[in-house]
CSV table of C-alpha atoms in Angstrom, one decimal:
chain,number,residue,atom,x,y,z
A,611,UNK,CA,58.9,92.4,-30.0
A,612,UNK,CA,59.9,89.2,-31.8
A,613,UNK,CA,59.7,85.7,-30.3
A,614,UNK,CA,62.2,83.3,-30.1
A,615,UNK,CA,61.9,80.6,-31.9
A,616,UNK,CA,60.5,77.4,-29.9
A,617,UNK,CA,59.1,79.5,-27.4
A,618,UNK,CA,55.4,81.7,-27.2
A,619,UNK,CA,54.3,85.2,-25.5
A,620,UNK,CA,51.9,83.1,-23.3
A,621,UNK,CA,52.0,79.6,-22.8
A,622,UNK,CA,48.9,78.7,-20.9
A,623,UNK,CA,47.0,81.0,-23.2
A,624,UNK,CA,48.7,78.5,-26.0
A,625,UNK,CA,47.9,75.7,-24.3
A,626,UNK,CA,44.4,76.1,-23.3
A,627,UNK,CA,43.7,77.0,-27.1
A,628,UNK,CA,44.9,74.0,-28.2
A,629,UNK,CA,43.1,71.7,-25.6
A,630,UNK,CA,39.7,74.1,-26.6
A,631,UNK,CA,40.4,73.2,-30.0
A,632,UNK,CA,41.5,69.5,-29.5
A,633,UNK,CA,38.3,68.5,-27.9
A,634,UNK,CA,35.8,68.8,-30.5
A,635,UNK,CA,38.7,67.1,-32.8
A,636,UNK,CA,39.1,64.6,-30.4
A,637,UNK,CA,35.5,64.1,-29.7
A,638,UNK,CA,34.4,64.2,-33.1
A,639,UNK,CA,37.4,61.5,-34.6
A,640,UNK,CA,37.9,59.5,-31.6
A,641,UNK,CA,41.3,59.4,-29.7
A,642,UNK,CA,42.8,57.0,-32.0
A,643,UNK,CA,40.9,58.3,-35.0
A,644,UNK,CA,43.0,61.3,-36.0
A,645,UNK,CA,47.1,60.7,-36.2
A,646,UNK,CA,49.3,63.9,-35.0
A,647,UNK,CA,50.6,65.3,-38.7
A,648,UNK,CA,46.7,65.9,-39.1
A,649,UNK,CA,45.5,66.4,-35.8
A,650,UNK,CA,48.0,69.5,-35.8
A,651,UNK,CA,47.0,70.5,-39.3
A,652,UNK,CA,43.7,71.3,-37.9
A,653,UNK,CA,44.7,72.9,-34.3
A,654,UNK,CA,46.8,74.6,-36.6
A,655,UNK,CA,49.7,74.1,-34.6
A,656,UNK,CA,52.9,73.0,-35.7
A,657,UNK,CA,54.2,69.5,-34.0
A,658,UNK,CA,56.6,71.5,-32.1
A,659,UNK,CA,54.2,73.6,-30.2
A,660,UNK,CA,52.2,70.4,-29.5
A,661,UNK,CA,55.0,68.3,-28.6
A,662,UNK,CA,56.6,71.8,-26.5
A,663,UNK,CA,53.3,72.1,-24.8
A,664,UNK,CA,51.9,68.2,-24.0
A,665,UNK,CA,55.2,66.4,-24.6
A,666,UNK,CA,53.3,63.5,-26.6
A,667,UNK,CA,49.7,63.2,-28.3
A,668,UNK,CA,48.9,61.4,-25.1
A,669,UNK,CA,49.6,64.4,-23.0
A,670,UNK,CA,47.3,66.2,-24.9
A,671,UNK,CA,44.8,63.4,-25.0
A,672,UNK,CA,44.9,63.7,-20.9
A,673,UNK,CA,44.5,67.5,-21.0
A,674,UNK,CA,41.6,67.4,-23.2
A,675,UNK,CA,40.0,64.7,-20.9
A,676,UNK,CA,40.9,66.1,-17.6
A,677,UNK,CA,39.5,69.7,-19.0
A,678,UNK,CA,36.3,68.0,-20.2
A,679,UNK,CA,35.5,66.3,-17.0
A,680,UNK,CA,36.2,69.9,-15.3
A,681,UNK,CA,33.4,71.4,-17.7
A,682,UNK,CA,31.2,68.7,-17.4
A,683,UNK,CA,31.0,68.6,-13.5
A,684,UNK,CA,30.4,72.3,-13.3
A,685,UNK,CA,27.5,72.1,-16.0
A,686,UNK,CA,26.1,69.4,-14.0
A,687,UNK,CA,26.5,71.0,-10.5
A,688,UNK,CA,25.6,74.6,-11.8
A,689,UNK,CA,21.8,72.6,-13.0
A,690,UNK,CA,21.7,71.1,-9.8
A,691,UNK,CA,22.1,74.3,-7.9
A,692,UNK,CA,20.0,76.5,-9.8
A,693,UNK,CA,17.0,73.9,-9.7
A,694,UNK,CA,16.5,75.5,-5.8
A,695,UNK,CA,17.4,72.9,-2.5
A,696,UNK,CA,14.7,70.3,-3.2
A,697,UNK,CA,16.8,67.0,-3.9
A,698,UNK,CA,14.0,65.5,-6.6
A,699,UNK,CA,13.7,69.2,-8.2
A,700,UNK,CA,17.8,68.8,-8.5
A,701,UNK,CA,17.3,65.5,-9.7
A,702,UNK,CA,15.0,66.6,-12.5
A,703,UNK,CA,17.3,69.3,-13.5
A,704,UNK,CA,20.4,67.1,-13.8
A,705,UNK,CA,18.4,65.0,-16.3
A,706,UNK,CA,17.1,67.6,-18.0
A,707,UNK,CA,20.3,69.1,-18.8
A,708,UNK,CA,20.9,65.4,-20.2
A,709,UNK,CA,18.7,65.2,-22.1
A,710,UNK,CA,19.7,68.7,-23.5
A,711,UNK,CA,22.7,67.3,-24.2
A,712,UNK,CA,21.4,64.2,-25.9
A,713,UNK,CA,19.4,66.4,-28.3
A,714,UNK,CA,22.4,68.6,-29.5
A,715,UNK,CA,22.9,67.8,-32.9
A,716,UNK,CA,26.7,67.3,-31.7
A,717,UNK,CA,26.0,64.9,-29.2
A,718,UNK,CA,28.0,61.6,-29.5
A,719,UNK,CA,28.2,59.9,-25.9
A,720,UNK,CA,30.6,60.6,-23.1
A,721,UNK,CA,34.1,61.5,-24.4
A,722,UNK,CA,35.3,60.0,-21.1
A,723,UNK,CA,33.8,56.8,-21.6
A,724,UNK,CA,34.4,56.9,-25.2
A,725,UNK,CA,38.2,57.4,-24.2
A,726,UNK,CA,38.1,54.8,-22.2
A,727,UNK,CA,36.6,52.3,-23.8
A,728,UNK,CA,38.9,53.7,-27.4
A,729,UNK,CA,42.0,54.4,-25.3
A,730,UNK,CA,42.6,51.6,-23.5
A,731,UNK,CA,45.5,53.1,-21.0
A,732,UNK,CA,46.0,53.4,-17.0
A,733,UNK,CA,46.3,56.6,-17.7
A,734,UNK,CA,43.0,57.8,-20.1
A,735,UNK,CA,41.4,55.0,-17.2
A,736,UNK,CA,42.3,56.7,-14.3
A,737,UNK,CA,41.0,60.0,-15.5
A,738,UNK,CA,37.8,58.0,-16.0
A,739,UNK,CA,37.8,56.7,-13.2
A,740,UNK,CA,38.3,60.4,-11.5
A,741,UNK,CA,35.6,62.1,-13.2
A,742,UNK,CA,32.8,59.3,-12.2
A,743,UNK,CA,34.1,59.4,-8.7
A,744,UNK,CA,33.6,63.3,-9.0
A,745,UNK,CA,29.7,62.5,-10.8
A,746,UNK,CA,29.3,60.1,-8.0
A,747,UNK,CA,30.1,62.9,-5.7
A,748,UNK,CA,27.5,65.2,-6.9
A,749,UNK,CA,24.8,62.2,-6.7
A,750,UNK,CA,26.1,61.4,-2.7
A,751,UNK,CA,25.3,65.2,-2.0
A,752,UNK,CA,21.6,65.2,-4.1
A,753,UNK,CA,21.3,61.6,-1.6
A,754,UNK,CA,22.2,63.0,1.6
A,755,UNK,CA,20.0,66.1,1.2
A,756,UNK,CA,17.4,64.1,0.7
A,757,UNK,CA,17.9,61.9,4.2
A,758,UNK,CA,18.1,58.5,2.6
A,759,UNK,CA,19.5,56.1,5.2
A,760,UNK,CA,22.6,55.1,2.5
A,761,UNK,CA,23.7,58.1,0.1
A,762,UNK,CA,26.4,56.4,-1.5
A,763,UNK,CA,24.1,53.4,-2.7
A,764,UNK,CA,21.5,55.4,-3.8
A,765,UNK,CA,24.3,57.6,-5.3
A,766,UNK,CA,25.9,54.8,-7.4
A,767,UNK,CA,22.3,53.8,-8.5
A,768,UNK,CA,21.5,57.2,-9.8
A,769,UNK,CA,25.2,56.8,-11.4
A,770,UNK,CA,24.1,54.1,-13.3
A,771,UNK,CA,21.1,55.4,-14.7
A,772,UNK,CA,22.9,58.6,-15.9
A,773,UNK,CA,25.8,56.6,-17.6
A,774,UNK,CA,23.5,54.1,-19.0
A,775,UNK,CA,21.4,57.1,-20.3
A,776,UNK,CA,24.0,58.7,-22.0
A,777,UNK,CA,25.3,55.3,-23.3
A,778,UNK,CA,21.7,54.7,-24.5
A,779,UNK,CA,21.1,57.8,-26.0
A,780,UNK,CA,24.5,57.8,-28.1
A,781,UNK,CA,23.6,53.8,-29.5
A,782,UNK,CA,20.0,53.4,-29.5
A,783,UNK,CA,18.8,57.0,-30.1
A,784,UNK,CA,18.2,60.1,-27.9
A,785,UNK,CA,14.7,60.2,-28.1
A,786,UNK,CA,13.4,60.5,-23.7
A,787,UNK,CA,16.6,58.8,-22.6
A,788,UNK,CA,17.6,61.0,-19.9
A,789,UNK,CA,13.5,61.8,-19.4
A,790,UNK,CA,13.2,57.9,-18.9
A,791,UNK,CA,16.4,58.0,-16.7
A,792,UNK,CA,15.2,60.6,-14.8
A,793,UNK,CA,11.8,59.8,-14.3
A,794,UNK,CA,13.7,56.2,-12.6
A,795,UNK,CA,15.7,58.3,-11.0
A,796,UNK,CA,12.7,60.0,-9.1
A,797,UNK,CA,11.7,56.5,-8.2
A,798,UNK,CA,14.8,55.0,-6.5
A,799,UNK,CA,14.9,58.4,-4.4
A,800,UNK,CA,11.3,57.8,-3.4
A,801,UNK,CA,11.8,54.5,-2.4
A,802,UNK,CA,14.6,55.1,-0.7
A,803,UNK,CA,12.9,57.4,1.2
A,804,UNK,CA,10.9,55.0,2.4
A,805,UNK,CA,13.2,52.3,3.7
């Protein structure tokens, strides 16, 4: 059966190829690195089918960012649950799978933080901002397993050293960043333990 022209047999199918496609472009180039006439040259989608599906290179800018965080906090949340229910054993395991990460021949920082710090828009921040709350998250529930008297501080310490890791490992090499990072890490929740 034919199509019609300007329309698809299934559009989230369509879409989510194109934001699957977009992010290694996107990661690879940077946000502002690749204009659309090329960008669609290698999606291989016409402008049309971009513009039909995301509206504006933006849109599809937010998709690919919004998606990424999704498949970033699942990778991080499916190490911490398979490392068993002992809050330094998840620790270790979400630090590992950094340092996996860091190690990939592909590797080349956060595309969040890449995209904000390229991208400078309320929107690409706001995503940002939404996908560390949802790291921080993750960290508060490590935290509160463990007993520590304030969760949320040790939480947005633990924050820090992943982020710095992963900032470290993209600029100054990826040699034992997130082993360094984590091995701090098992330090602040020992000493928090303590107080």
């Amino acid at each position: 059966m034919p199509v019609a022209k300007g329309s698809t047999i299934d559009p989230e199918r369509t879409r989510a190829t194109i934001v699957q496609a977009a992010t290694q472009v996107l990661y690879e180039r940077g946000l502002d690195g690749i204009g659309v006439a090329e960008l669609c040259t290698r999606l291989g989608v016409s402008k049309e089918t971009l513009y039909r599906h995301f509206g504006t290179k933006d849109g599809l800018v937010h998709a690919v960012l919004e998606t990424r965080s999704d498949r970033v906090i699942e990778w991080l949340t499916d190490a911490v649950a398979s490392s068993g229910d002992i809050p330094a054993d998840q620790l270790t395991a979400l630090f590992q799978a950094l340092q996996s990460w860091y190690d990939g021949p592909d590797f080349r920082g956060c595309a969040l933080i890449n995209a904000a710090t390229q991208h400078h828009t309320d929107a690409v921040r706001a995503i940002t901002a939404r996908h560390g709350d949802r790291y921080l998250a993750l960290l508060t529930g490590i935290a509160e397993r463990a007993g520590v008297p304030d969760p949320r501080r040790l939480a947005g310490q633990l924050l820090i050293l992943a982020e710095g890791a992963t900032v470290v490992a993209d600029h100054h090499g990826a040699a034992r960043a997130g082993d360094l990072a984590g091995q701090a890490a098992l330090a602040l929740l020992a000493a928090a333990g303590r107080s």
